Amino acid sequence: MSAQEAEELARTLGALADPVRLRLFSLVAATHEVCSCELEAPLGRSQPTISHHTKVLADAGLIVGERRGRWTWWHVVPERLAAVRSALGG
Amino acid sequence: MSAQEAEELARTLGALADPVRLRLFSLVAATHEVCSCELEAPLGRSQPTISHHTKVLADAGLIVGERRGRWTWWHVVPERLAAVRSALGG
DNA sequence: GCAAAGCATCGACGTATATCAATCTATCAG
DNA sequence: CTGATAGATTGATATACGTCGATGCTTTGC
């Protein structure tokens, strides 16, 4: 594995290597589409913290946010998660 | 996903979310058995740093070290990696 | 236009992590 | 026993990260 490949994969895994982000991702995956405002309560984190975590996951390509009016609706990118699993030895 | 499950999975993913550890793991997996002294050169890190990273991966259950004489021989735990991939695909 | 709602950004704070030099422990060769 | 080697541990340092309060931006509703 090249240093560049490792750097890239490590960044993606790092996006998932946080308990709050794992549960956030799980919530988005379970409901297929959620707005940020619905994530604060179940995760017990402030609005800026939720915004931070959604950004990290989005930058990693694991979720995508669609802006509709005042709300941002999040949904998962299953191909991206599959790519991570594949890179881990699939 | 429960907070406890997320904490556990995050810790394991965190062990893999580092470029040096990913390449280290890749080297161990490729050669089936490697001693620590053979890892410093290809990874370009000092001996204490290599020792630190092998410990992190071992604590996560991803590799196992067997002490034979002066050398510690490392090999991967494929079931552990499979469990991680499974947890990501559930 | 104005106020409220949803979300992003900034600044700050505490903690965790990656790294190395120095040191310690254990093992082997002579 | 002595010197050398493999590896672990400690201490120090720089950087990254999670978190929140305060603030800014954009859209909605009146």
mmCIF file of N, CA and C in Angstrom, chain A:
data_model
loop_
_atom_site.group_PDB
_atom_site.id
_atom_site.type_symbol
_atom_site.label_atom_id
_atom_site.label_comp_id
_atom_site.label_asym_id
_atom_site.label_seq_id
_atom_site.Cartn_x
_atom_site.Cartn_y
_atom_site.Cartn_z
ATOM 1 N N MET A 1 0.847 -1.206 0.000
ATOM 2 C CA MET A 1 0.000 0.000 0.000
ATOM 3 C C MET A 1 0.876 1.248 0.000
ATOM 4 N N SER A 2 0.623 2.128 -0.941
ATOM 5 C CA SER A 2 1.426 3.339 -1.058
ATOM 6 C C SER A 2 1.088 4.319 0.054
ATOM 7 N N ALA A 3 2.023 5.237 0.280
ATOM 8 C CA ALA A 3 1.797 6.247 1.310
ATOM 9 C C ALA A 3 0.586 7.104 0.973
ATOM 10 N N GLN A 4 0.395 7.341 -0.309
ATOM 11 C CA GLN A 4 -0.739 8.171 -0.727
ATOM 12 C C GLN A 4 -2.066 7.447 -0.497
ATOM 13 N N GLU A 5 -2.109 6.178 -0.876
ATOM 14 C CA GLU A 5 -3.313 5.382 -0.630
ATOM 15 C C GLU A 5 -3.633 5.345 0.854
ATOM 16 N N ALA A 6 -2.589 5.139 1.658
ATOM 17 C CA ALA A 6 -2.780 5.048 3.107
ATOM 18 C C ALA A 6 -3.319 6.364 3.652
ATOM 19 N N GLU A 7 -2.783 7.456 3.158
ATOM 20 C CA GLU A 7 -3.230 8.776 3.618
ATOM 21 C C GLU A 7 -4.711 8.976 3.317
ATOM 22 N N GLU A 8 -5.087 8.599 2.115
ATOM 23 C CA GLU A 8 -6.480 8.769 1.681
ATOM 24 C C GLU A 8 -7.433 7.890 2.498
ATOM 25 N N LEU A 9 -7.064 6.623 2.637
ATOM 26 C CA LEU A 9 -7.926 5.705 3.389
ATOM 27 C C LEU A 9 -7.996 6.084 4.856
ATOM 28 N N ALA A 10 -6.863 6.529 5.389
ATOM 29 C CA ALA A 10 -6.832 6.923 6.803
ATOM 30 C C ALA A 10 -7.763 8.101 7.047
ATOM 31 N N ARG A 11 -7.817 9.020 6.098
ATOM 32 C CA ARG A 11 -8.685 10.182 6.264
ATOM 33 C C ARG A 11 -10.154 9.748 6.281
ATOM 34 N N THR A 12 -10.496 8.825 5.406
ATOM 35 C CA THR A 12 -11.881 8.339 5.369
ATOM 36 C C THR A 12 -12.221 7.565 6.633
ATOM 37 N N LEU A 13 -11.306 6.697 7.061
ATOM 38 C CA LEU A 13 -11.554 5.938 8.285
ATOM 39 C C LEU A 13 -11.626 6.876 9.488
ATOM 40 N N GLY A 14 -10.812 7.918 9.465
ATOM 41 C CA GLY A 14 -10.844 8.882 10.551
ATOM 42 C C GLY A 14 -12.204 9.561 10.676
ATOM 43 N N ALA A 15 -12.864 9.739 9.545
ATOM 44 C CA ALA A 15 -14.197 10.340 9.578
ATOM 45 C C ALA A 15 -15.181 9.429 10.303
ATOM 46 N N LEU A 16 -14.946 8.136 10.250
ATOM 47 C CA LEU A 16 -15.836 7.188 10.916
ATOM 48 C C LEU A 16 -15.370 6.838 12.326
ATOM 49 N N ALA A 17 -14.158 7.199 12.661
ATOM 50 C CA ALA A 17 -13.580 6.774 13.939
ATOM 51 C C ALA A 17 -13.959 7.719 15.070
ATOM 52 N N ASP A 18 -15.221 7.991 15.183
ATOM 53 C CA ASP A 18 -15.715 8.826 16.281
ATOM 54 C C ASP A 18 -17.117 8.343 16.640
ATOM 55 N N PRO A 19 -17.364 8.091 17.919
ATOM 56 C CA PRO A 19 -18.660 7.509 18.314
ATOM 57 C C PRO A 19 -19.852 8.368 17.910
ATOM 58 N N VAL A 20 -19.724 9.688 18.027
ATOM 59 C CA VAL A 20 -20.844 10.552 17.655
ATOM 60 C C VAL A 20 -21.109 10.461 16.158
ATOM 61 N N ARG A 21 -20.041 10.464 15.355
ATOM 62 C CA ARG A 21 -20.235 10.392 13.909
ATOM 63 C C ARG A 21 -20.766 9.029 13.485
ATOM 64 N N LEU A 22 -20.351 7.976 14.171
ATOM 65 C CA LEU A 22 -20.877 6.647 13.845
ATOM 66 C C LEU A 22 -22.374 6.592 14.092
ATOM 67 N N ARG A 23 -22.808 7.143 15.228
ATOM 68 C CA ARG A 23 -24.244 7.124 15.514
ATOM 69 C C ARG A 23 -24.993 8.060 14.578
ATOM 70 N N LEU A 24 -24.356 9.198 14.249
ATOM 71 C CA LEU A 24 -24.976 10.127 13.307
ATOM 72 C C LEU A 24 -25.175 9.423 11.956
ATOM 73 N N PHE A 25 -24.124 8.790 11.484
ATOM 74 C CA PHE A 25 -24.202 8.068 10.212
ATOM 75 C C PHE A 25 -25.276 6.982 10.283
ATOM 76 N N SER A 26 -25.330 6.296 11.399
ATOM 77 C CA SER A 26 -26.322 5.245 11.594
ATOM 78 C C SER A 26 -27.736 5.812 11.519
ATOM 79 N N LEU A 27 -27.939 6.979 12.126
ATOM 80 C CA LEU A 27 -29.262 7.613 12.096
ATOM 81 C C LEU A 27 -29.648 8.008 10.676
ATOM 82 N N VAL A 28 -28.703 8.573 9.949
ATOM 83 C CA VAL A 28 -28.983 8.980 8.576
ATOM 84 C C VAL A 28 -29.290 7.752 7.724
ATOM 85 N N ALA A 29 -28.514 6.711 7.931
ATOM 86 C CA ALA A 29 -28.718 5.495 7.140
ATOM 87 C C ALA A 29 -30.069 4.860 7.451
ATOM 88 N N ALA A 30 -30.462 4.931 8.710
ATOM 89 C CA ALA A 30 -31.698 4.266 9.121
ATOM 90 C C ALA A 30 -32.931 4.975 8.579
ATOM 91 N N THR A 31 -32.869 6.317 8.513
ATOM 92 C CA THR A 31 -34.059 7.057 8.113
ATOM 93 C C THR A 31 -33.991 7.524 6.666
ATOM 94 N N HIS A 32 -32.871 7.239 6.043
ATOM 95 C CA HIS A 32 -32.694 7.533 4.624
ATOM 96 C C HIS A 32 -32.598 9.029 4.333
ATOM 97 N N GLU A 33 -33.233 9.847 5.136
ATOM 98 C CA GLU A 33 -33.135 11.290 4.945
ATOM 99 C C GLU A 33 -33.497 11.989 6.245
ATOM 100 N N VAL A 34 -32.563 12.817 6.748
ATOM 101 C CA VAL A 34 -32.761 13.519 8.010
ATOM 102 C C VAL A 34 -32.244 14.940 7.868
ATOM 103 N N CYS A 35 -32.883 15.873 8.552
ATOM 104 C CA CYS A 35 -32.337 17.225 8.594
ATOM 105 C C CYS A 35 -31.494 17.359 9.854
ATOM 106 N N SER A 36 -30.537 18.277 9.841
ATOM 107 C CA SER A 36 -29.601 18.444 10.947
ATOM 108 C C SER A 36 -30.319 18.674 12.269
ATOM 109 N N CYS A 37 -31.442 19.384 12.191
ATOM 110 C CA CYS A 37 -32.138 19.737 13.431
ATOM 111 C C CYS A 37 -32.676 18.516 14.160
ATOM 112 N N GLU A 38 -32.827 17.417 13.432
ATOM 113 C CA GLU A 38 -33.346 16.202 14.066
ATOM 114 C C GLU A 38 -32.235 15.352 14.683
ATOM 115 N N LEU A 39 -31.001 15.816 14.564
ATOM 116 C CA LEU A 39 -29.878 15.017 15.049
ATOM 117 C C LEU A 39 -29.386 15.465 16.417
ATOM 118 N N GLU A 40 -29.654 16.691 16.769
ATOM 119 C CA GLU A 40 -29.124 17.221 18.030
ATOM 120 C C GLU A 40 -29.630 16.428 19.235
ATOM 121 N N ALA A 41 -30.937 16.216 19.281
ATOM 122 C CA ALA A 41 -31.520 15.552 20.450
ATOM 123 C C ALA A 41 -30.993 14.124 20.637
ATOM 124 N N PRO A 42 -31.122 13.235 19.627
ATOM 125 C CA PRO A 42 -30.679 11.859 19.863
ATOM 126 C C PRO A 42 -29.185 11.731 20.122
ATOM 127 N N LEU A 43 -28.390 12.663 19.614
ATOM 128 C CA LEU A 43 -26.947 12.566 19.816
ATOM 129 C C LEU A 43 -26.481 13.351 21.042
ATOM 130 N N GLY A 44 -27.345 14.200 21.566
ATOM 131 C CA GLY A 44 -26.978 14.943 22.766
ATOM 132 C C GLY A 44 -25.813 15.880 22.574
ATOM 133 N N ARG A 45 -25.780 16.514 21.410
ATOM 134 C CA ARG A 45 -24.709 17.469 21.132
ATOM 135 C C ARG A 45 -25.317 18.775 20.633
ATOM 136 N N SER A 46 -24.557 19.851 20.778
ATOM 137 C CA SER A 46 -25.042 21.164 20.371
ATOM 138 C C SER A 46 -25.119 21.276 18.850
ATOM 139 N N GLN A 47 -25.812 22.308 18.391
ATOM 140 C CA GLN A 47 -25.981 22.510 16.953
ATOM 141 C C GLN A 47 -24.642 22.705 16.229
ATOM 142 N N PRO A 48 -23.724 23.537 16.747
ATOM 143 C CA PRO A 48 -22.436 23.667 16.061
ATOM 144 C C PRO A 48 -21.674 22.340 15.984
ATOM 145 N N THR A 49 -21.772 21.537 17.027
ATOM 146 C CA THR A 49 -21.068 20.251 17.013
ATOM 147 C C THR A 49 -21.655 19.320 15.958
ATOM 148 N N ILE A 50 -22.985 19.293 15.857
ATOM 149 C CA ILE A 50 -23.622 18.483 14.820
ATOM 150 C C ILE A 50 -23.197 18.960 13.437
ATOM 151 N N SER A 51 -23.191 20.270 13.263
ATOM 152 C CA SER A 51 -22.776 20.839 11.983
ATOM 153 C C SER A 51 -21.344 20.431 11.640
ATOM 154 N N HIS A 52 -20.488 20.448 12.652
ATOM 155 C CA HIS A 52 -19.101 20.034 12.454
ATOM 156 C C HIS A 52 -19.008 18.579 11.979
ATOM 157 N N HIS A 53 -19.751 17.702 12.636
ATOM 158 C CA HIS A 53 -19.661 16.275 12.322
ATOM 159 C C HIS A 53 -20.258 15.957 10.955
ATOM 160 N N THR A 54 -21.369 16.609 10.612
ATOM 161 C CA THR A 54 -21.930 16.384 9.278
ATOM 162 C C THR A 54 -20.942 16.838 8.205
ATOM 163 N N LYS A 55 -20.236 17.905 8.492
ATOM 164 C CA LYS A 55 -19.253 18.394 7.523
ATOM 165 C C LYS A 55 -18.114 17.400 7.338
ATOM 166 N N VAL A 56 -17.654 16.831 8.450
ATOM 167 C CA VAL A 56 -16.565 15.855 8.365
ATOM 168 C C VAL A 56 -17.002 14.650 7.535
ATOM 169 N N LEU A 57 -18.197 14.154 7.811
ATOM 170 C CA LEU A 57 -18.694 12.990 7.064
ATOM 171 C C LEU A 57 -18.935 13.344 5.595
ATOM 172 N N ALA A 58 -19.406 14.562 5.357
ATOM 173 C CA ALA A 58 -19.656 14.976 3.978
ATOM 174 C C ALA A 58 -18.339 15.144 3.214
ATOM 175 N N ASP A 59 -17.339 15.723 3.876
ATOM 176 C CA ASP A 59 -16.033 15.884 3.232
ATOM 177 C C ASP A 59 -15.427 14.531 2.880
ATOM 178 N N ALA A 60 -15.738 13.530 3.680
ATOM 179 C CA ALA A 60 -15.244 12.183 3.413
ATOM 180 C C ALA A 60 -16.088 11.483 2.348
ATOM 181 N N GLY A 61 -17.141 12.131 1.909
ATOM 182 C CA GLY A 61 -17.979 11.549 0.857
ATOM 183 C C GLY A 61 -18.936 10.484 1.343
ATOM 184 N N LEU A 62 -19.085 10.371 2.666
ATOM 185 C CA LEU A 62 -19.915 9.299 3.215
ATOM 186 C C LEU A 62 -21.389 9.682 3.284
ATOM 187 N N ILE A 63 -21.665 10.965 3.384
ATOM 188 C CA ILE A 63 -23.041 11.454 3.338
ATOM 189 C C ILE A 63 -23.092 12.670 2.408
ATOM 190 N N VAL A 64 -24.286 12.982 1.957
ATOM 191 C CA VAL A 64 -24.470 14.140 1.085
ATOM 192 C C VAL A 64 -25.640 14.955 1.625
ATOM 193 N N GLY A 65 -25.488 16.270 1.626
ATOM 194 C CA GLY A 65 -26.541 17.144 2.127
ATOM 195 C C GLY A 65 -27.205 17.904 0.991
ATOM 196 N N GLU A 66 -28.527 17.893 1.006
ATOM 197 C CA GLU A 66 -29.273 18.618 -0.014
ATOM 198 C C GLU A 66 -30.039 19.746 0.670
ATOM 199 N N ARG A 67 -29.773 20.960 0.235
ATOM 200 C CA ARG A 67 -30.402 22.119 0.843
ATOM 201 C C ARG A 67 -31.782 22.341 0.237
ATOM 202 N N ARG A 68 -32.801 22.229 1.072
ATOM 203 C CA ARG A 68 -34.154 22.535 0.612
ATOM 204 C C ARG A 68 -34.757 23.535 1.588
ATOM 205 N N GLY A 69 -34.883 24.773 1.137
ATOM 206 C CA GLY A 69 -35.403 25.818 2.005
ATOM 207 C C GLY A 69 -34.468 26.059 3.165
ATOM 208 N N ARG A 70 -35.002 26.002 4.362
ATOM 209 C CA ARG A 70 -34.173 26.262 5.529
ATOM 210 C C ARG A 70 -33.465 25.007 6.007
ATOM 211 N N TRP A 71 -33.881 23.881 5.490
ATOM 212 C CA TRP A 71 -33.329 22.637 6.003
ATOM 213 C C TRP A 71 -32.284 22.010 5.081
ATOM 214 N N THR A 72 -31.352 21.335 5.690
ATOM 215 C CA THR A 72 -30.403 20.523 4.927
ATOM 216 C C THR A 72 -30.735 19.061 5.177
ATOM 217 N N TRP A 73 -31.068 18.361 4.139
ATOM 218 C CA TRP A 73 -31.446 16.951 4.254
ATOM 219 C C TRP A 73 -30.265 16.071 3.919
ATOM 220 N N TRP A 74 -29.954 15.169 4.820
ATOM 221 C CA TRP A 74 -28.788 14.311 4.652
ATOM 222 C C TRP A 74 -29.196 12.909 4.266
ATOM 223 N N HIS A 75 -28.412 12.336 3.370
ATOM 224 C CA HIS A 75 -28.584 10.908 3.075
ATOM 225 C C HIS A 75 -27.218 10.288 2.832
ATOM 226 N N VAL A 76 -27.125 9.006 3.028
ATOM 227 C CA VAL A 76 -25.847 8.317 2.935
ATOM 228 C C VAL A 76 -25.458 8.065 1.476
ATOM 229 N N VAL A 77 -24.185 7.806 1.266
ATOM 230 C CA VAL A 77 -23.665 7.418 -0.045
ATOM 231 C C VAL A 77 -23.190 5.975 0.083
ATOM 232 N N PRO A 78 -24.053 5.018 -0.213
ATOM 233 C CA PRO A 78 -23.721 3.619 0.068
ATOM 234 C C PRO A 78 -22.484 3.138 -0.681
ATOM 235 N N GLU A 79 -22.272 3.666 -1.878
ATOM 236 C CA GLU A 79 -21.101 3.237 -2.658
ATOM 237 C C GLU A 79 -19.798 3.611 -1.934
ATOM 238 N N ARG A 80 -19.833 4.749 -1.257
ATOM 239 C CA ARG A 80 -18.623 5.199 -0.558
ATOM 240 C C ARG A 80 -18.302 4.261 0.601
ATOM 241 N N LEU A 81 -19.321 3.869 1.339
ATOM 242 C CA LEU A 81 -19.109 2.946 2.452
ATOM 243 C C LEU A 81 -18.643 1.593 1.922
ATOM 244 N N ALA A 82 -19.226 1.178 0.804
ATOM 245 C CA ALA A 82 -18.816 -0.091 0.209
ATOM 246 C C ALA A 82 -17.356 -0.027 -0.216
ATOM 247 N N ALA A 83 -16.916 1.134 -0.705
ATOM 248 C CA ALA A 83 -15.525 1.292 -1.121
ATOM 249 C C ALA A 83 -14.589 1.165 0.077
ATOM 250 N N VAL A 84 -15.005 1.712 1.217
ATOM 251 C CA VAL A 84 -14.197 1.606 2.425
ATOM 252 C C VAL A 84 -14.072 0.151 2.842
ATOM 253 N N ARG A 85 -15.198 -0.546 2.853
ATOM 254 C CA ARG A 85 -15.172 -1.954 3.246
ATOM 255 C C ARG A 85 -14.297 -2.753 2.285
ATOM 256 N N SER A 86 -14.394 -2.409 1.014
ATOM 257 C CA SER A 86 -13.580 -3.103 0.016
ATOM 258 C C SER A 86 -12.092 -2.840 0.244
ATOM 259 N N ALA A 87 -11.756 -1.603 0.550
ATOM 260 C CA ALA A 87 -10.357 -1.246 0.775
ATOM 261 C C ALA A 87 -9.797 -1.949 2.006
ATOM 262 N N LEU A 88 -10.661 -2.330 2.901
ATOM 263 C CA LEU A 88 -10.215 -2.995 4.128
ATOM 264 C C LEU A 88 -9.951 -4.487 3.914
ATOM 265 N N GLY A 89 -10.123 -4.917 2.705
ATOM 266 C CA GLY A 89 -9.762 -6.318 2.482
ATOM 267 C C GLY A 89 -10.784 -7.077 1.675
ATOM 268 N N GLY A 90 -11.732 -6.357 1.146
ATOM 269 C CA GLY A 90 -12.730 -7.040 0.319
ATOM 270 C C GLY A 90 -12.096 -7.466 -0.973
#
